[in-house]
Each structure stands twice: as structure tokens, then as C-alpha cells.
Amino acid sequence: SALGIECRAHDGVHLFTDRNIVELACDPGEKEVGEVVVTTLLLETMPLLRYALGDVVALRKGACRCGLTYPRVEVRGRDADTVSVLGSKVDYESVRAAVYENAGDTGFMQLVLKRGEREELTVVLPRRLEARTASARASLIDALPDLAFLIDSGYVNLTFSFVGDNHFGGDRKLRR
């Protein structure tokens, strides 16, 4: 993107500080983990001025193995209902609608993204949907072509996990 590039050594995201002023909006007492706030330096027609991206990042210290000298961050999550998977936005509601499309009902779901050499996206669903795994996978790939490309190219491994309905209750943050 115009803000940065994923490290070739898979050690974070390098931010283009020659094109943007990048700040971390941190909680009190925290200095290295916060939300990214961007001011663009080269967009003259529609500049961004202290624009909060919604990404929560941690600053990576030290020299990078790939040789780039731009500062690096590790994306920890988002304040919004989307997550960036190798630069492609994945919206929670789009995934939920796709996996429940042929189920005849709707319900809770959880997304777990494990970052690593090969990213793994796990869709956690109620056990009653386990027999519909193939249908849920096909619907998800049809609904999200950017994610389908990453899966087909081998950059992302898509898995499904099934849990009892009590997994989505209690103290957990639920979205319906």
C-alpha cells in the first residue's frame, strides 16, 4: 500500500516514513503499542491529516534482516470489524454471512488469525455446522475473491474449527 510494505523476511510491516508521518496513539504509560495515525506528505488533492487507521500495532526495534531501514511494526489487531490479511481487508460480517449462507440459520462465529511464515485463518463455528464445512468453505471463497486468491496461491491456510454453543457465551465479546 502507500503506507508501507510487508517485510521480505516476514518480520513485520515497513512503514514509508518518506511519504507519511506515522504516529502511534498509545494508552497512558504505553510507548510502543498503539493505534496507527497517519498524515500524508505527498497527497496534495486529498491529504490525510492525523487519520486513525484502526490498526493496533507494536513497534519493532532493531535492524531488519531484509535490509530495509524503514521503521517496522507488527500488526496486533484492529479496533474495527475488519482485519488485514496480507494487505486484503477481511470483514467479519462478510465472512459470517458467507459461512452461514446455506445453513438455514445464523449465529455466532469467531475468526482467529495466526501470523507466521504462512498465515492461518481459522473460522470457529458452532459444532452443529460441522457437516457443512465444505459448503461454508465454498461460500466463503465465492464471497471474498481477494481472500480466495491468497488461499489458492498458498499464502493463507483456511481452516475451520468447531466448538460447543457454550464457547460463545459468558465473558467473551460476542458479535451477532
PDB file of C-alpha atoms in Angstrom:
ATOM      1  CA  SER A   1       0.000   0.000   0.000  1.00  0.00           C
ATOM      2  CA  ALA A   2       1.020   3.649   0.023  1.00  0.00           C
ATOM      3  CA  LEU A   3       1.704   3.424   3.762  1.00  0.00           C
ATOM      4  CA  GLY A   4       4.148   0.535   3.833  1.00  0.00           C
ATOM      5  CA  ILE A   5       5.129  -2.917   2.675  1.00  0.00           C
ATOM      6  CA  GLU A   6       5.316  -6.319   4.319  1.00  0.00           C
ATOM      7  CA  CYS A   7       8.883  -7.245   5.212  1.00  0.00           C
ATOM      8  CA  ARG A   8      10.525  -9.725   2.819  1.00  0.00           C
ATOM      9  CA  ALA A   9      11.869 -11.547   5.883  1.00  0.00           C
ATOM     10  CA  HIS A  10       8.297 -11.736   7.309  1.00  0.00           C
ATOM     11  CA  ASP A  11       9.373  -9.646  10.288  1.00  0.00           C
ATOM     12  CA  GLY A  12       6.619  -7.029  10.355  1.00  0.00           C
ATOM     13  CA  VAL A  13       5.487  -4.222   8.076  1.00  0.00           C
ATOM     14  CA  HIS A  14       7.881  -1.459   6.988  1.00  0.00           C
ATOM     15  CA  LEU A  15       6.248   1.997   7.057  1.00  0.00           C
ATOM     16  CA  PHE A  16       7.159   4.520   4.351  1.00  0.00           C
ATOM     17  CA  THR A  17       8.212   7.468   6.509  1.00  0.00           C
ATOM     18  CA  ASP A  18       9.463   9.449   3.499  1.00  0.00           C
ATOM     19  CA  ARG A  19       5.840   9.725   2.274  1.00  0.00           C
ATOM     20  CA  ASN A  20       3.927   9.846   5.560  1.00  0.00           C
ATOM     21  CA  ILE A  21       4.174  10.954   9.144  1.00  0.00           C
ATOM     22  CA  VAL A  22       3.195   7.919  11.175  1.00  0.00           C
ATOM     23  CA  GLU A  23       2.289   8.214  14.860  1.00  0.00           C
ATOM     24  CA  LEU A  24       1.240   5.718  17.487  1.00  0.00           C
ATOM     25  CA  ALA A  25      -1.741   6.805  19.579  1.00  0.00           C
ATOM     26  CA  CYS A  26      -0.899   4.907  22.758  1.00  0.00           C
ATOM     27  CA  ASP A  27      -2.707   4.366  26.040  1.00  0.00           C
ATOM     28  CA  PRO A  28      -1.194   6.253  29.007  1.00  0.00           C
ATOM     29  CA  GLY A  29       2.022   4.601  30.162  1.00  0.00           C
ATOM     30  CA  GLU A  30       2.440   2.683  26.888  1.00  0.00           C
ATOM     31  CA  LYS A  31       5.088   3.787  24.373  1.00  0.00           C
ATOM     32  CA  GLU A  32       5.407   1.015  21.799  1.00  0.00           C
ATOM     33  CA  VAL A  33       1.880  -0.366  21.227  1.00  0.00           C
ATOM     34  CA  GLY A  34      -0.979   1.740  19.902  1.00  0.00           C
ATOM     35  CA  GLU A  35      -3.247   2.702  17.037  1.00  0.00           C
ATOM     36  CA  VAL A  36      -1.649   3.966  13.815  1.00  0.00           C
ATOM     37  CA  VAL A  37      -2.360   7.625  12.978  1.00  0.00           C
ATOM     38  CA  VAL A  38      -1.194   8.857   9.539  1.00  0.00           C
ATOM     39  CA  THR A  39      -0.551  12.234   7.953  1.00  0.00           C
ATOM     40  CA  THR A  40       0.317  12.029   4.258  1.00  0.00           C
ATOM     41  CA  LEU A  41       3.079  14.218   2.839  1.00  0.00           C
ATOM     42  CA  LEU A  42       2.557  13.736  -0.911  1.00  0.00           C
ATOM     43  CA  LEU A  43      -1.238  13.671  -1.394  1.00  0.00           C
ATOM     44  CA  GLU A  44      -1.936  17.291  -2.255  1.00  0.00           C
ATOM     45  CA  THR A  45      -5.519  16.978  -3.519  1.00  0.00           C
ATOM     46  CA  MET A  46      -6.888  14.986  -0.571  1.00  0.00           C
ATOM     47  CA  PRO A  47      -4.287  14.727   2.166  1.00  0.00           C
ATOM     48  CA  LEU A  48      -4.883  12.686   5.296  1.00  0.00           C
ATOM     49  CA  LEU A  49      -4.317  14.711   8.446  1.00  0.00           C
ATOM     50  CA  ARG A  50      -3.826  12.628  11.576  1.00  0.00           C
ATOM     51  CA  TYR A  51      -6.096   9.918  10.142  1.00  0.00           C
ATOM     52  CA  ALA A  52      -6.615   6.968  12.501  1.00  0.00           C
ATOM     53  CA  LEU A  53      -6.390   3.710  10.534  1.00  0.00           C
ATOM     54  CA  GLY A  54      -7.899   1.460  13.198  1.00  0.00           C
ATOM     55  CA  ASP A  55      -4.866  -0.861  13.165  1.00  0.00           C
ATOM     56  CA  VAL A  56      -3.274  -1.587  16.531  1.00  0.00           C
ATOM     57  CA  VAL A  57       0.461  -2.153  16.104  1.00  0.00           C
ATOM     58  CA  ALA A  58       3.595  -2.764  18.135  1.00  0.00           C
ATOM     59  CA  LEU A  59       6.823  -1.017  17.182  1.00  0.00           C
ATOM     60  CA  ARG A  60       9.597  -3.460  16.201  1.00  0.00           C
ATOM     61  CA  LYS A  61      13.060  -2.404  17.387  1.00  0.00           C
ATOM     62  CA  GLY A  62      16.444  -3.030  15.817  1.00  0.00           C
ATOM     63  CA  ALA A  63      17.742  -3.578  12.316  1.00  0.00           C
ATOM     64  CA  CYS A  64      15.711  -5.763   9.994  1.00  0.00           C
ATOM     65  CA  ARG A  65      17.105  -8.915   8.364  1.00  0.00           C
ATOM     66  CA  CYS A  66      15.720  -7.851   4.964  1.00  0.00           C
ATOM     67  CA  GLY A  67      17.910  -4.727   4.874  1.00  0.00           C
ATOM     68  CA  LEU A  68      15.175  -2.083   4.626  1.00  0.00           C
ATOM     69  CA  THR A  69      15.754   0.801   7.025  1.00  0.00           C
ATOM     70  CA  TYR A  70      12.144   1.997   7.248  1.00  0.00           C
ATOM     71  CA  PRO A  71      10.659   1.537  10.749  1.00  0.00           C
ATOM     72  CA  ARG A  72       8.798  -1.729  11.307  1.00  0.00           C
ATOM     73  CA  VAL A  73       5.604  -2.542  13.126  1.00  0.00           C
ATOM     74  CA  GLU A  74       3.807  -5.765  13.973  1.00  0.00           C
ATOM     75  CA  VAL A  75       0.059  -5.576  13.364  1.00  0.00           C
ATOM     76  CA  ARG A  76      -1.653  -6.786  16.550  1.00  0.00           C
ATOM     77  CA  GLY A  77      -5.268  -6.296  15.515  1.00  0.00           C
ATOM     78  CA  ARG A  78      -7.919  -3.782  14.645  1.00  0.00           C
ATOM     79  CA  ASP A  79     -10.303  -1.592  16.516  1.00  0.00           C
ATOM     80  CA  ALA A  80     -12.839  -2.160  13.723  1.00  0.00           C
ATOM     81  CA  ASP A  81     -14.604  -5.285  12.473  1.00  0.00           C
ATOM     82  CA  THR A  82     -12.062  -5.931   9.722  1.00  0.00           C
ATOM     83  CA  VAL A  83      -8.611  -7.438   9.682  1.00  0.00           C
ATOM     84  CA  SER A  84      -5.888  -7.108   7.087  1.00  0.00           C
ATOM     85  CA  VAL A  85      -4.654 -10.444   5.766  1.00  0.00           C
ATOM     86  CA  LEU A  86      -1.539  -9.775   3.697  1.00  0.00           C
ATOM     87  CA  GLY A  87      -2.994  -6.413   2.618  1.00  0.00           C
ATOM     88  CA  SER A  88      -6.510  -7.694   1.825  1.00  0.00           C
ATOM     89  CA  LYS A  89      -9.295  -6.491   4.094  1.00  0.00           C
ATOM     90  CA  VAL A  90     -11.442  -9.258   5.547  1.00  0.00           C
ATOM     91  CA  ASP A  91     -14.717  -8.062   7.067  1.00  0.00           C
ATOM     92  CA  TYR A  92     -16.195 -10.054   9.955  1.00  0.00           C
ATOM     93  CA  GLU A  93     -19.812  -9.674   8.756  1.00  0.00           C
ATOM     94  CA  SER A  94     -18.926 -10.755   5.201  1.00  0.00           C
ATOM     95  CA  VAL A  95     -17.291 -13.931   6.500  1.00  0.00           C
ATOM     96  CA  ARG A  96     -20.205 -14.670   8.853  1.00  0.00           C
ATOM     97  CA  ALA A  97     -22.796 -14.144   6.094  1.00  0.00           C
ATOM     98  CA  ALA A  98     -20.848 -16.433   3.748  1.00  0.00           C
ATOM     99  CA  VAL A  99     -20.347 -19.332   6.175  1.00  0.00           C
ATOM    100  CA  TYR A 100     -23.989 -19.239   7.301  1.00  0.00           C
ATOM    101  CA  GLU A 101     -25.332 -18.718   3.747  1.00  0.00           C
ATOM    102  CA  ASN A 102     -26.577 -22.285   3.198  1.00  0.00           C
ATOM    103  CA  ALA A 103     -27.068 -23.231   6.840  1.00  0.00           C
ATOM    104  CA  GLY A 104     -30.697 -22.140   7.095  1.00  0.00           C
ATOM    105  CA  ASP A 105     -29.942 -20.080  10.197  1.00  0.00           C
ATOM    106  CA  THR A 106     -27.442 -17.591  11.537  1.00  0.00           C
ATOM    107  CA  GLY A 107     -25.386 -17.419  14.686  1.00  0.00           C
ATOM    108  CA  PHE A 108     -22.079 -16.676  16.264  1.00  0.00           C
ATOM    109  CA  MET A 109     -18.640 -17.067  14.771  1.00  0.00           C
ATOM    110  CA  GLN A 110     -15.063 -16.285  15.734  1.00  0.00           C
ATOM    111  CA  LEU A 111     -12.101 -15.526  13.448  1.00  0.00           C
ATOM    112  CA  VAL A 112      -8.579 -16.379  14.563  1.00  0.00           C
ATOM    113  CA  LEU A 113      -5.642 -15.108  12.504  1.00  0.00           C
ATOM    114  CA  LYS A 114      -2.224 -16.620  13.206  1.00  0.00           C
ATOM    115  CA  ARG A 115       0.600 -14.712  11.602  1.00  0.00           C
ATOM    116  CA  GLY A 116       3.750 -16.514  10.581  1.00  0.00           C
ATOM    117  CA  GLU A 117       5.653 -17.678   7.555  1.00  0.00           C
ATOM    118  CA  ARG A 118       2.279 -18.776   6.179  1.00  0.00           C
ATOM    119  CA  GLU A 119      -0.723 -17.063   7.738  1.00  0.00           C
ATOM    120  CA  GLU A 120      -3.562 -19.215   9.039  1.00  0.00           C
ATOM    121  CA  LEU A 121      -7.148 -18.009   9.217  1.00  0.00           C
ATOM    122  CA  THR A 122      -9.370 -20.211  11.369  1.00  0.00           C
ATOM    123  CA  VAL A 123     -13.139 -19.829  11.330  1.00  0.00           C
ATOM    124  CA  VAL A 124     -14.592 -21.049  14.640  1.00  0.00           C
ATOM    125  CA  LEU A 125     -18.231 -22.125  14.344  1.00  0.00           C
ATOM    126  CA  PRO A 126     -20.807 -23.999  16.438  1.00  0.00           C
ATOM    127  CA  ARG A 127     -20.438 -27.784  16.231  1.00  0.00           C
ATOM    128  CA  ARG A 128     -23.883 -28.126  14.620  1.00  0.00           C
ATOM    129  CA  LEU A 129     -22.374 -26.706  11.383  1.00  0.00           C
ATOM    130  CA  GLU A 130     -19.515 -29.223  11.153  1.00  0.00           C
ATOM    131  CA  ALA A 131     -21.290 -31.288   8.478  1.00  0.00           C
ATOM    132  CA  ARG A 132     -21.478 -28.125   6.332  1.00  0.00           C
ATOM    133  CA  THR A 133     -17.710 -27.444   6.274  1.00  0.00           C
ATOM    134  CA  ALA A 134     -17.339 -27.888   2.503  1.00  0.00           C
ATOM    135  CA  SER A 135     -20.358 -25.669   1.799  1.00  0.00           C
ATOM    136  CA  ALA A 136     -19.141 -22.978   4.223  1.00  0.00           C
ATOM    137  CA  ARG A 137     -15.676 -23.021   2.649  1.00  0.00           C
ATOM    138  CA  ALA A 138     -17.079 -22.752  -0.893  1.00  0.00           C
ATOM    139  CA  SER A 139     -19.403 -19.895   0.078  1.00  0.00           C
ATOM    140  CA  LEU A 140     -16.568 -18.037   1.783  1.00  0.00           C
ATOM    141  CA  ILE A 141     -14.268 -18.372  -1.226  1.00  0.00           C
ATOM    142  CA  ASP A 142     -17.062 -17.237  -3.590  1.00  0.00           C
ATOM    143  CA  ALA A 143     -17.926 -14.221  -1.417  1.00  0.00           C
ATOM    144  CA  LEU A 144     -14.353 -12.973  -0.828  1.00  0.00           C
ATOM    145  CA  PRO A 145     -12.276 -13.191  -4.039  1.00  0.00           C
ATOM    146  CA  ASP A 146      -9.233 -11.432  -2.519  1.00  0.00           C
ATOM    147  CA  LEU A 147      -9.095 -14.000   0.273  1.00  0.00           C
ATOM    148  CA  ALA A 148      -9.700 -16.796  -2.257  1.00  0.00           C
ATOM    149  CA  PHE A 149      -6.658 -15.625  -4.233  1.00  0.00           C
ATOM    150  CA  LEU A 150      -4.460 -15.696  -1.103  1.00  0.00           C
ATOM    151  CA  ILE A 151      -5.699 -19.201  -0.238  1.00  0.00           C
ATOM    152  CA  ASP A 152      -5.269 -20.534  -3.798  1.00  0.00           C
ATOM    153  CA  SER A 153      -1.779 -19.006  -4.001  1.00  0.00           C
ATOM    154  CA  GLY A 154      -0.718 -20.734  -0.792  1.00  0.00           C
ATOM    155  CA  TYR A 155      -0.162 -17.550   1.228  1.00  0.00           C
ATOM    156  CA  VAL A 156      -3.023 -18.256   3.630  1.00  0.00           C
ATOM    157  CA  ASN A 157      -4.243 -21.532   5.061  1.00  0.00           C
ATOM    158  CA  LEU A 158      -8.006 -21.534   5.749  1.00  0.00           C
ATOM    159  CA  THR A 159      -9.179 -23.912   8.467  1.00  0.00           C
ATOM    160  CA  PHE A 160     -12.426 -24.465  10.329  1.00  0.00           C
ATOM    161  CA  SER A 161     -12.798 -25.328  13.994  1.00  0.00           C
ATOM    162  CA  PHE A 162     -15.991 -26.361  15.743  1.00  0.00           C
ATOM    163  CA  VAL A 163     -16.977 -25.790  19.363  1.00  0.00           C
ATOM    164  CA  GLY A 164     -19.998 -26.215  21.599  1.00  0.00           C
ATOM    165  CA  ASP A 165     -22.506 -23.357  21.780  1.00  0.00           C
ATOM    166  CA  ASN A 166     -21.280 -22.524  25.299  1.00  0.00           C
ATOM    167  CA  HIS A 167     -17.975 -21.361  23.721  1.00  0.00           C
ATOM    168  CA  PHE A 168     -19.735 -18.189  22.545  1.00  0.00           C
ATOM    169  CA  GLY A 169     -21.251 -17.323  25.929  1.00  0.00           C
ATOM    170  CA  GLY A 170     -20.054 -15.967  29.240  1.00  0.00           C
ATOM    171  CA  ASP A 171     -17.316 -13.353  29.328  1.00  0.00           C
ATOM    172  CA  ARG A 172     -16.456 -13.496  25.623  1.00  0.00           C
ATOM    173  CA  LYS A 173     -17.089 -10.475  23.389  1.00  0.00           C
ATOM    174  CA  LEU A 174     -19.939 -11.512  21.108  1.00  0.00           C
ATOM    175  CA  ARG A 175     -20.967 -10.033  17.781  1.00  0.00           C
ATOM    176  CA  ARG A 176     -24.154 -11.049  16.119  1.00  0.00           C
TER     177      ARG A 176
END
